[in-house]
mmCIF file of C-alpha atoms and ligand atoms in Angstrom:
data_model
loop_
_atom_site.group_PDB
_atom_site.id
_atom_site.type_symbol
_atom_site.label_atom_id
_atom_site.label_comp_id
_atom_site.label_asym_id
_atom_site.label_seq_id
_atom_site.Cartn_x
_atom_site.Cartn_y
_atom_site.Cartn_z
ATOM 1 C CA MET A 400 -5.669 9.128 3.377
ATOM 2 C CA LEU A 401 -5.057 10.965 6.445
ATOM 3 C CA TRP A 402 -4.992 14.671 5.798
ATOM 4 C CA SER A 403 -6.347 14.461 2.276
ATOM 5 C CA ILE A 404 -9.313 16.743 1.592
ATOM 6 C CA PRO A 405 -11.511 14.940 -1.703
ATOM 7 C CA ILE A 406 -12.355 17.759 -3.816
ATOM 8 C CA ALA A 407 -13.519 15.873 -6.727
ATOM 9 C CA THR A 408 -14.413 12.471 -8.723
ATOM 10 C CA ILE A 409 -13.022 11.462 -12.119
ATOM 11 C CA ALA A 410 -14.342 9.296 -13.844
ATOM 12 C CA GLY A 411 -14.226 6.616 -10.927
ATOM 13 C CA THR A 412 -11.342 8.128 -9.232
ATOM 14 C CA VAL A 413 -11.719 10.412 -6.069
ATOM 15 C CA VAL A 414 -9.239 13.898 -6.794
ATOM 16 C CA ARG A 415 -7.320 14.270 -2.953
ATOM 17 C CA VAL A 416 -5.405 17.923 -1.344
ATOM 18 C CA HIS A 417 -3.030 17.139 0.704
ATOM 19 C CA VAL A 418 -3.383 19.279 3.855
ATOM 20 C CA THR A 419 0.092 20.433 3.630
ATOM 21 C CA PHE A 420 -0.558 21.174 -0.091
ATOM 22 C CA LEU A 421 -2.769 24.435 0.786
ATOM 23 C CA LEU A 422 -0.831 25.221 3.324
ATOM 24 C CA PHE A 423 1.597 25.364 0.520
ATOM 25 C CA LEU A 424 -1.158 27.922 -1.224
ATOM 26 C CA VAL A 425 -1.721 29.401 2.339
ATOM 27 C CA TRP A 426 2.382 30.172 1.629
ATOM 28 C CA VAL A 427 2.731 31.300 -1.800
ATOM 29 C CA GLY A 428 -0.399 33.944 -1.180
ATOM 30 C CA ALA A 429 1.339 35.790 2.216
ATOM 31 C CA THR A 430 4.744 35.646 1.428
ATOM 32 C CA GLN A 431 4.131 37.563 -2.118
ATOM 33 C CA TRP A 432 1.249 39.163 -0.549
ATOM 34 C CA ARG A 433 4.526 40.964 1.315
ATOM 35 C CA ILE A 434 6.863 41.191 -1.684
ATOM 36 C CA GLY A 435 4.296 43.215 -4.034
ATOM 37 C CA GLY A 436 0.349 43.641 -2.531
ATOM 38 C CA ARG A 437 -2.635 41.364 -3.799
ATOM 39 C CA GLU A 438 -2.452 41.564 -7.619
ATOM 40 C CA THR A 439 1.542 39.368 -6.806
ATOM 41 C CA ALA A 440 -0.041 37.391 -4.532
ATOM 42 C CA LEU A 441 -3.656 36.462 -6.169
ATOM 43 C CA GLU A 442 -1.741 35.594 -9.846
ATOM 44 C CA ASP A 443 0.489 33.317 -8.069
ATOM 45 C CA VAL A 444 -0.964 31.475 -6.496
ATOM 46 C CA LEU A 445 -3.823 30.924 -10.027
ATOM 47 C CA PHE A 446 -0.535 30.259 -10.713
ATOM 48 C CA ILE A 447 0.322 27.288 -8.328
ATOM 49 C CA VAL A 448 -3.701 26.575 -8.776
ATOM 50 C CA LEU A 449 -3.243 26.303 -12.328
ATOM 51 C CA LEU A 450 -0.060 24.005 -12.430
ATOM 52 C CA PHE A 451 -1.431 22.323 -10.147
ATOM 53 C CA ALA A 452 -4.508 21.772 -12.127
ATOM 54 C CA CYS A 453 -2.203 20.662 -15.067
ATOM 55 C CA VAL A 454 0.286 17.809 -12.820
ATOM 56 C CA LEU A 455 -3.453 16.378 -12.430
ATOM 57 C CA ALA A 456 -3.614 16.481 -16.320
ATOM 58 C CA HIS A 457 -0.377 14.357 -16.414
ATOM 59 C CA GLU A 458 -1.733 12.057 -13.868
ATOM 60 C CA PHE A 459 -5.170 11.050 -15.466
ATOM 61 C CA GLY A 460 -2.770 10.611 -18.067
ATOM 62 C CA HIS A 461 -1.567 7.790 -16.675
ATOM 63 C CA ILE A 462 -4.743 6.310 -14.941
ATOM 64 C CA PHE A 463 -6.576 6.262 -18.890
ATOM 65 C CA ALA A 464 -3.527 4.393 -20.589
ATOM 66 C CA ALA A 465 -3.872 2.454 -17.456
ATOM 67 C CA ARG A 466 -7.571 1.606 -17.928
ATOM 68 C CA ARG A 467 -6.862 0.704 -21.373
ATOM 69 C CA TYR A 468 -5.426 -1.907 -19.508
ATOM 70 C CA GLY A 469 -7.961 -3.112 -16.647
ATOM 71 C CA ILE A 470 -6.155 -0.923 -13.910
ATOM 72 C CA ARG A 471 -8.211 1.206 -12.327
ATOM 73 C CA THR A 472 -6.869 4.062 -10.272
ATOM 74 C CA PRO A 473 -9.374 4.789 -7.229
ATOM 75 C CA GLU A 474 -7.383 8.006 -5.520
ATOM 76 C CA VAL A 475 -4.839 10.759 -7.111
ATOM 77 C CA THR A 476 -3.764 12.761 -4.176
ATOM 78 C CA LEU A 477 -2.508 16.445 -4.903
ATOM 79 C CA TRP A 478 0.725 17.681 -2.442
ATOM 80 C CA PRO A 479 2.987 19.923 -3.006
ATOM 81 C CA ILE A 480 5.434 18.265 -4.657
ATOM 82 C CA GLY A 481 3.596 16.209 -6.751
ATOM 83 C CA GLY A 482 0.354 14.537 -7.651
ATOM 84 C CA VAL A 483 0.624 10.306 -6.678
ATOM 85 C CA ALA A 484 -2.136 8.656 -8.419
ATOM 86 C CA SER A 485 -3.004 5.423 -6.574
ATOM 87 C CA LEU A 486 -2.933 2.668 -9.602
ATOM 88 C CA GLU A 487 -3.734 -0.370 -8.619
ATOM 89 C CA ARG A 488 -1.190 -2.429 -9.811
ATOM 90 C CA ILE A 489 1.698 -0.988 -12.185
ATOM 91 C CA PRO A 490 1.264 -3.245 -15.218
ATOM 92 C CA GLU A 491 3.732 -6.359 -16.022
ATOM 93 C CA LYS A 492 4.452 -6.392 -19.580
ATOM 94 C CA PRO A 493 7.347 -3.918 -20.395
ATOM 95 C CA SER A 494 5.164 -2.360 -24.012
ATOM 96 C CA GLU A 495 2.573 -2.010 -21.123
ATOM 97 C CA GLU A 496 4.033 0.268 -18.478
ATOM 98 C CA LEU A 497 5.414 2.292 -21.093
ATOM 99 C CA VAL A 498 2.545 3.394 -22.435
ATOM 100 C CA VAL A 499 1.573 4.438 -19.145
ATOM 101 C CA ALA A 500 3.971 5.479 -17.704
ATOM 102 C CA LEU A 501 4.724 8.026 -20.768
ATOM 103 C CA ALA A 502 1.007 9.073 -20.625
ATOM 104 C CA GLY A 503 1.860 11.195 -18.582
ATOM 105 C CA PRO A 504 4.762 13.435 -19.599
ATOM 106 C CA ALA A 505 2.897 13.465 -23.229
ATOM 107 C CA VAL A 506 0.083 15.732 -21.658
ATOM 108 C CA ASN A 507 1.904 18.028 -20.521
ATOM 109 C CA VAL A 508 3.861 17.955 -24.437
ATOM 110 C CA VAL A 509 -0.234 18.431 -25.327
ATOM 111 C CA LEU A 510 -1.097 21.479 -22.909
ATOM 112 C CA ALA A 511 2.452 23.281 -23.683
ATOM 113 C CA ALA A 512 1.743 22.415 -27.422
ATOM 114 C CA LEU A 513 -1.921 24.258 -26.876
ATOM 115 C CA LEU A 514 -0.773 27.178 -24.814
ATOM 116 C CA ILE A 515 1.543 28.335 -27.323
ATOM 117 C CA LEU A 516 -0.334 27.927 -30.464
ATOM 118 C CA LEU A 517 -3.229 29.343 -27.934
ATOM 119 C CA PHE A 518 -1.125 32.926 -26.856
ATOM 120 C CA GLY A 519 1.715 32.059 -28.595
ATOM 121 C CA ALA A 520 0.729 34.765 -30.801
ATOM 122 C CA SER A 521 1.560 37.677 -28.569
ATOM 123 C CA PHE A 522 4.350 35.757 -26.498
ATOM 124 C CA GLN A 523 7.276 37.519 -26.516
ATOM 125 C CA GLU A 524 5.056 40.888 -26.742
ATOM 126 C CA ALA A 525 3.137 39.643 -23.613
ATOM 127 C CA VAL A 526 6.472 39.019 -21.931
ATOM 128 C CA ALA A 527 7.472 43.123 -22.553
ATOM 129 C CA THR A 528 4.087 44.645 -21.479
ATOM 130 C CA GLU A 529 3.417 42.637 -18.728
ATOM 131 C CA LEU A 530 2.737 45.406 -16.425
ATOM 132 C CA GLU A 531 -0.134 46.181 -19.725
ATOM 133 C CA ASN A 532 -0.936 42.033 -19.192
ATOM 134 C CA PRO A 533 -1.133 41.091 -16.496
ATOM 135 C CA ARG A 534 -2.892 37.255 -18.205
ATOM 136 C CA ALA A 535 -0.496 36.697 -20.526
ATOM 137 C CA PRO A 536 2.773 35.886 -18.448
ATOM 138 C CA LEU A 537 1.038 33.424 -16.353
ATOM 139 C CA ILE A 538 0.406 31.480 -19.495
ATOM 140 C CA ALA A 539 4.105 31.936 -21.006
ATOM 141 C CA ARG A 540 5.108 31.106 -17.248
ATOM 142 C CA LEU A 541 2.500 27.785 -17.349
ATOM 143 C CA ALA A 542 3.725 27.067 -20.573
ATOM 144 C CA ALA A 543 7.430 26.937 -19.706
ATOM 145 C CA ALA A 544 5.626 25.384 -15.973
ATOM 146 C CA ASN A 545 4.576 21.959 -18.751
ATOM 147 C CA LEU A 546 8.069 21.753 -20.185
ATOM 148 C CA PHE A 547 10.149 21.993 -16.904
ATOM 149 C CA LEU A 548 7.267 18.707 -15.977
ATOM 150 C CA VAL A 549 7.325 17.156 -18.952
ATOM 151 C CA VAL A 550 11.583 17.272 -18.602
ATOM 152 C CA PHE A 551 12.039 16.767 -15.015
ATOM 153 C CA ASN A 552 8.903 13.430 -15.297
ATOM 154 C CA LEU A 553 11.044 11.960 -17.781
ATOM 155 C CA ILE A 554 14.858 12.068 -15.652
ATOM 156 C CA PRO A 555 14.969 8.266 -15.316
ATOM 157 C CA ALA A 556 15.389 8.250 -11.334
ATOM 158 C CA PHE A 557 12.483 5.456 -10.810
ATOM 159 C CA PRO A 558 9.915 5.310 -9.585
ATOM 160 C CA MET A 559 9.373 8.852 -11.634
ATOM 161 C CA ASP A 560 7.587 8.491 -14.910
ATOM 162 C CA GLY A 561 11.701 8.742 -16.814
ATOM 163 C CA GLY A 562 12.821 5.262 -14.476
ATOM 164 C CA ARG A 563 9.508 3.042 -15.697
ATOM 165 C CA VAL A 564 10.570 3.462 -19.574
ATOM 166 C CA LEU A 565 13.774 2.727 -18.210
ATOM 167 C CA ARG A 566 12.566 -0.200 -16.170
ATOM 168 C CA ALA A 567 10.581 -1.094 -19.292
ATOM 169 C CA LEU A 568 13.359 -0.876 -21.680
ATOM 170 C CA LEU A 569 15.631 -2.858 -20.109
ATOM 171 C CA ALA A 570 12.245 -5.018 -19.044
ATOM 172 C CA MET A 571 12.148 -6.314 -22.305
ATOM 173 C CA ARG A 572 15.870 -7.243 -22.338
ATOM 174 C CA LEU A 573 16.797 -8.174 -19.031
ATOM 175 C CA GLY A 574 13.307 -9.917 -17.538
ATOM 176 C CA ARG A 575 11.901 -7.884 -14.708
ATOM 177 C CA LEU A 576 13.815 -8.740 -11.979
ATOM 178 C CA GLU A 577 17.043 -7.417 -12.976
ATOM 179 C CA ALA A 578 15.909 -4.719 -14.914
ATOM 180 C CA THR A 579 13.990 -3.689 -11.777
ATOM 181 C CA ARG A 580 17.304 -4.433 -9.535
ATOM 182 C CA ILE A 581 19.381 -1.244 -11.803
ATOM 183 C CA ALA A 582 16.536 0.956 -12.839
ATOM 184 C CA ALA A 583 16.114 1.823 -8.721
ATOM 185 C CA ARG A 584 19.416 1.436 -8.235
ATOM 186 C CA ILE A 585 19.816 4.055 -11.005
ATOM 187 C CA GLY A 586 17.114 5.541 -9.048
ATOM 188 C CA GLN A 587 18.452 5.301 -6.007
ATOM 189 C CA GLY A 588 21.874 7.084 -7.063
ATOM 190 C CA ALA A 589 19.785 10.284 -8.716
ATOM 191 C CA ALA A 590 17.594 10.374 -4.992
ATOM 192 C CA PHE A 591 21.382 11.111 -3.595
ATOM 193 C CA LEU A 592 22.243 13.445 -6.578
ATOM 194 C CA PHE A 593 19.126 15.771 -5.481
ATOM 195 C CA ALA A 594 19.441 15.594 -1.891
ATOM 196 C CA LEU A 595 23.115 16.853 -2.585
ATOM 197 C CA ALA A 596 22.152 19.756 -5.265
ATOM 198 C CA GLY A 597 19.207 20.169 -2.774
ATOM 199 C CA LEU A 598 21.553 21.393 0.219
ATOM 200 C CA PHE A 599 23.041 24.366 -2.101
ATOM 201 C CA LEU A 600 19.632 25.178 -4.252
ATOM 202 C CA ASN A 601 16.222 24.635 -2.730
ATOM 203 C CA PRO A 602 15.660 21.907 0.247
ATOM 204 C CA MET A 603 12.097 21.082 -1.957
ATOM 205 C CA LEU A 604 15.014 18.583 -3.717
ATOM 206 C CA ILE A 605 15.781 17.514 -0.661
ATOM 207 C CA ILE A 606 12.304 15.906 -0.008
ATOM 208 C CA ILE A 607 11.884 15.424 -3.154
ATOM 209 C CA GLY A 608 15.664 13.175 -3.017
ATOM 210 C CA LEU A 609 14.120 11.504 0.190
ATOM 211 C CA PHE A 610 10.928 10.031 -1.610
ATOM 212 C CA ILE A 611 13.258 8.920 -4.624
ATOM 213 C CA TYR A 612 15.106 6.732 -2.853
ATOM 214 C CA LEU A 613 12.235 5.236 -0.512
ATOM 215 C CA ALA A 614 10.164 4.265 -3.498
ATOM 216 C CA ALA A 615 12.984 2.897 -5.863
ATOM 217 C CA THR A 616 13.734 0.687 -2.933
ATOM 218 C CA ALA A 617 10.449 0.057 -2.036
ATOM 219 C CA GLU A 618 9.533 -0.797 -5.700
ATOM 220 C CA ALA A 619 13.584 -3.134 -5.958
ATOM 221 C CA GLN A 620 11.846 -5.018 -2.880
ATOM 222 C CA HIS A 621 8.650 -5.558 -4.448
ATOM 223 C CA VAL A 622 9.167 -6.916 -7.395
ATOM 224 C CA ALA A 623 11.822 -8.844 -5.246
ATOM 225 C CA PHE A 624 8.893 -10.017 -4.002
ATOM 226 C CA GLN A 625 7.316 -10.535 -6.577
ATOM 227 C CA ASP A 626 10.223 -13.083 -7.711
ATOM 228 C CA GLY A 627 9.940 -14.903 -4.224
ATOM 229 C CA THR A 628 6.580 -15.467 -3.905
ATOM 230 C CA GLN A 629 5.958 -16.833 -7.070
ATOM 231 C CA GLY A 630 4.531 -20.551 -7.415
ATOM 232 C CA LEU A 631 3.517 -20.625 -3.819
ATOM 233 C CA ALA A 632 0.664 -20.858 -2.422
ATOM 234 C CA VAL A 633 -0.652 -19.776 0.910
ATOM 235 C CA ARG A 634 -0.146 -22.651 2.365
ATOM 236 C CA GLU A 635 3.761 -22.621 2.546
ATOM 237 C CA ALA A 636 3.594 -19.608 4.043
ATOM 238 C CA MET A 637 0.846 -19.858 6.329
ATOM 239 C CA ILE A 638 1.130 -20.489 9.987
ATOM 240 C CA SER A 639 -0.317 -22.900 11.258
ATOM 241 C CA PRO A 640 -1.117 -24.657 14.034
ATOM 242 C CA VAL A 641 -2.839 -21.651 15.198
ATOM 243 C CA ASP A 642 -4.144 -21.136 19.122
ATOM 244 C CA ALA A 643 -7.308 -20.194 18.699
ATOM 245 C CA LEU A 644 -10.445 -18.146 21.108
ATOM 246 C CA LEU A 645 -13.984 -19.040 20.905
ATOM 247 C CA PRO A 646 -16.146 -16.343 20.544
ATOM 248 C CA HIS A 647 -17.666 -16.289 24.374
ATOM 249 C CA GLU A 648 -14.220 -16.352 26.127
ATOM 250 C CA THR A 649 -12.843 -13.555 28.053
ATOM 251 C CA LEU A 650 -10.516 -10.881 27.919
ATOM 252 C CA GLU A 651 -8.878 -12.741 31.180
ATOM 253 C CA ASP A 652 -8.769 -16.133 28.439
ATOM 254 C CA ALA A 653 -7.586 -14.459 25.790
ATOM 255 C CA ILE A 654 -4.494 -12.548 28.512
ATOM 256 C CA ASP A 655 -3.939 -15.304 29.302
ATOM 257 C CA ARG A 656 -2.675 -17.360 25.815
ATOM 258 C CA LEU A 657 -1.505 -14.030 24.368
ATOM 259 C CA ILE A 658 1.500 -14.816 27.604
ATOM 260 C CA ARG A 659 1.418 -18.033 27.471
ATOM 261 C CA THR A 660 2.023 -18.750 23.646
ATOM 262 C CA ALA A 661 5.108 -16.435 20.847
ATOM 263 C CA GLN A 662 1.471 -15.567 18.772
ATOM 264 C CA LYS A 663 0.247 -11.721 18.517
ATOM 265 C CA GLU A 664 -2.927 -12.145 15.856
ATOM 266 C CA PHE A 665 -5.658 -14.557 17.387
ATOM 267 C CA PRO A 666 -8.456 -15.918 15.120
ATOM 268 C CA VAL A 667 -11.533 -16.750 16.802
ATOM 269 C CA VAL A 668 -13.224 -19.829 15.504
ATOM 270 C CA ASP A 669 -17.355 -20.484 15.418
ATOM 271 C CA SER A 670 -17.224 -24.273 17.818
ATOM 272 C CA LEU A 671 -16.996 -26.017 14.602
ATOM 273 C CA GLY A 672 -13.911 -24.445 14.472
ATOM 274 C CA ARG A 673 -15.446 -21.515 11.724
ATOM 275 C CA PRO A 674 -13.352 -18.258 11.900
ATOM 276 C CA ALA A 675 -15.453 -15.457 13.386
ATOM 277 C CA GLY A 676 -12.771 -13.062 13.045
ATOM 278 C CA LEU A 677 -9.462 -11.546 14.692
ATOM 279 C CA LEU A 678 -8.398 -10.486 18.450
ATOM 280 C CA THR A 679 -4.502 -9.058 18.273
ATOM 281 C CA ARG A 680 -1.827 -8.332 20.895
ATOM 282 C CA ASP A 681 -2.528 -4.423 21.213
ATOM 283 C CA VAL A 682 -6.585 -4.290 20.842
ATOM 284 C CA ILE A 683 -6.065 -7.089 24.090
ATOM 285 C CA ILE A 684 -3.796 -4.905 25.538
ATOM 286 C CA ARG A 685 -6.109 -1.923 25.238
ATOM 287 C CA ALA A 686 -8.658 -3.292 26.335
ATOM 288 C CA LEU A 687 -6.875 -4.970 29.515
ATOM 289 C CA ARG A 688 -7.007 -0.351 29.771
ATOM 290 C CA ASP A 689 -11.004 0.270 28.474
ATOM 291 C CA ALA A 690 -12.887 -2.606 29.285
ATOM 292 C CA GLY A 691 -14.655 -4.174 31.897
ATOM 293 C CA PRO A 692 -13.234 -8.329 33.345
ATOM 294 C CA THR A 693 -16.937 -8.731 32.033
ATOM 295 C CA ALA A 694 -15.359 -8.079 27.781
ATOM 296 C CA THR A 695 -15.762 -11.180 25.684
ATOM 297 C CA VAL A 696 -13.130 -12.567 22.857
ATOM 298 C CA SER A 697 -16.746 -11.285 20.771
ATOM 299 C CA ASP A 698 -16.798 -8.613 21.337
ATOM 300 C CA LEU A 699 -13.288 -7.502 21.762
ATOM 301 C CA MET A 700 -12.800 -9.271 18.120
ATOM 302 C CA THR A 701 -12.398 -7.615 15.237
ATOM 303 C CA SER A 702 -13.477 -8.532 11.512
ATOM 304 C CA ALA A 703 -10.669 -9.966 8.903
ATOM 305 C CA PRO A 704 -9.940 -11.562 5.442
ATOM 306 C CA THR A 705 -10.330 -15.054 5.148
ATOM 307 C CA VAL A 706 -8.595 -17.475 2.031
ATOM 308 C CA PRO A 707 -8.678 -20.802 1.649
ATOM 309 C CA TYR A 708 -5.267 -22.866 1.467
ATOM 310 C CA TRP A 709 -4.558 -23.015 -2.059
ATOM 311 C CA ARG A 710 -4.754 -19.243 -3.179
ATOM 312 C CA PRO A 711 -2.531 -17.825 -4.576
ATOM 313 C CA LEU A 712 0.275 -16.455 -1.922
ATOM 314 C CA GLU A 713 0.976 -13.143 -3.943
ATOM 315 C CA ALA A 714 -2.562 -12.697 -4.713
ATOM 316 C CA SER A 715 -3.003 -13.106 -1.074
ATOM 317 C CA LEU A 716 -0.636 -10.529 -0.178
ATOM 318 C CA VAL A 717 -2.492 -8.681 -2.381
ATOM 319 C CA LEU A 718 -5.654 -8.988 -0.662
ATOM 320 C CA LEU A 719 -3.864 -7.955 3.329
ATOM 321 C CA ASN A 720 -2.474 -5.282 2.246
ATOM 322 C CA GLN A 721 -5.636 -3.828 0.572
ATOM 323 C CA SER A 722 -7.540 -4.673 3.377
ATOM 324 C CA LYS A 723 -5.543 -3.737 5.677
ATOM 325 C CA ALA A 724 -5.913 -6.158 8.513
ATOM 326 C CA PRO A 725 -3.508 -7.944 10.438
ATOM 327 C CA ALA A 726 -3.396 -11.247 9.592
ATOM 328 C CA LEU A 727 -5.580 -13.268 6.905
ATOM 329 C CA LEU A 728 -7.894 -16.266 8.423
ATOM 330 C CA ILE A 729 -7.145 -18.927 5.921
ATOM 331 C CA VAL A 730 -9.485 -21.996 5.996
ATOM 332 C CA ASP A 731 -9.923 -25.467 4.200
ATOM 333 C CA ASP A 732 -11.788 -26.665 2.106
ATOM 334 C CA GLN A 733 -14.351 -27.489 4.344
ATOM 335 C CA GLY A 734 -14.498 -23.728 5.770
ATOM 336 C CA ARG A 735 -12.445 -24.478 8.628
ATOM 337 C CA LEU A 736 -9.309 -22.528 9.813
ATOM 338 C CA VAL A 737 -5.683 -23.826 9.005
ATOM 339 C CA GLY A 738 -3.424 -21.246 9.566
ATOM 340 C CA LEU A 739 -3.131 -17.344 10.205
ATOM 341 C CA LEU A 740 -0.915 -15.003 7.331
ATOM 342 C CA THR A 741 0.573 -11.912 8.664
ATOM 343 C CA PRO A 742 3.418 -10.010 7.088
ATOM 344 C CA GLU A 743 5.848 -11.275 9.796
ATOM 345 C CA ASN A 744 5.674 -14.897 8.652
ATOM 346 C CA ILE A 745 6.093 -13.646 4.579
ATOM 347 C CA GLY A 746 9.064 -11.715 6.508
ATOM 348 C CA GLU A 747 10.934 -14.855 7.263
ATOM 349 C CA MET A 748 9.663 -16.697 4.340
ATOM 350 C CA MET A 749 11.274 -14.102 2.045
ATOM 351 C CA LEU A 750 13.928 -14.386 4.230
ATOM 352 C CA VAL A 751 15.083 -18.155 3.422
ATOM 353 C CA ARG A 752 14.221 -17.639 -0.128
ATOM 354 C CA SER A 753 16.755 -15.381 -0.332
ATOM 355 C CA MET A 754 19.668 -17.252 1.232
ATOM 356 C CA ARG A 755 18.519 -20.597 -0.654
ATOM 357 C CA PRO A 756 16.002 -19.541 -3.497
ATOM 358 C CA ASP A 757 16.091 -23.807 -4.112
ATOM 359 C CA PHE A 758 14.427 -23.578 -0.813
ATOM 360 C CA ARG A 759 11.791 -26.272 -0.760
ATOM 361 C CA PHE A 760 8.340 -24.618 1.561
ATOM 362 C CA ARG A 761 6.547 -28.484 2.927
ATOM 363 C CA ARG A 762 2.898 -28.487 2.028
ATOM 364 C CA PRO A 763 0.763 -28.898 6.083
ATOM 365 C CA GLN A 764 -2.015 -30.760 5.725
ATOM 366 C CA ALA A 765 -4.769 -30.130 7.806
ATOM 367 C CA ALA A 766 -5.930 -28.461 11.769
ATOM 368 C CA ARG A 767 -4.547 -28.956 14.695
ATOM 369 C CA ARG A 768 -6.824 -29.011 17.728
ATOM 370 C CA LEU A 769 -8.062 -25.373 18.120
ATOM 371 C CA GLY A 770 -9.564 -23.677 21.116
HETATM 372 ZN ZN1 ZN B 32 3.820 10.816 -14.253
#
């Protein structure tokens, strides 16, 4: 991820800190220094670092719970507004989602209990004799912060943990699509309230509200997509026929093709019709400026994943997202190119499905003239 610095790897998950989080620390330190001097500044920065250690522990609650169900988490990123663990997927079984969602707040319950138990004897006293004992109030604040994390995360605003708990519970009765629709709607409503409260209380709430709104909307679309692609194969959604380029063709040939067709991505195939790479409009335009007129297609092309035409559409879209390639190259049983799959044409297919859920997509059988 851009602007985030890897600081450690824990059990196969890379822990990253976003630059804005470091800026946030600097800001807190500087502000406190001005108000209360060096001591206050150090203590506040230490408090925030410890608080985010608790947030990280919370994320690892989710991560380890997900691992029980065979879901890996490549990375977790700390932002000023909290931690984001990028689980490979969210478990589809409601009972599993429930466990994964609750595991995060459960960690904070344990941490709060430990802090109170271990340091609780001097809890009251510590607050009273704040000046003599600067360490104790920090622990007290940390215990309180953990309790706050539990309550805050369990607000049923999807996609926060509470929202996921709500979705899982609803899904047990209503099915995943309907449950997500309801949970996302509640999440969007809560996001609006957050932003509204932010206007009066703390501008940070506006950012959190925006974040929740976008995430709730994205999740609702994602589940609608899953529902819409169920049972479809790649060949039902792919662009076919497509115009392809040959590796030895020149930049001029590519430009000519760009102008004469509506395509924005051009597969590159060898003489047997097998995919060799991909050339996008952006790359062609850039080459126009940077590369010489003798540049060939093979100099400019980038790689893209190859997928057989019978592969389930949903799994292929996951691959498309993960590879960050602009398109997938679709091949027949002999490994020859038969089509392209891009986010755009999947979007068109979803549009058709949302208008006519019963629409039957044709299954194009074979390749066509290439080159
Ligand atoms: Zn969580």
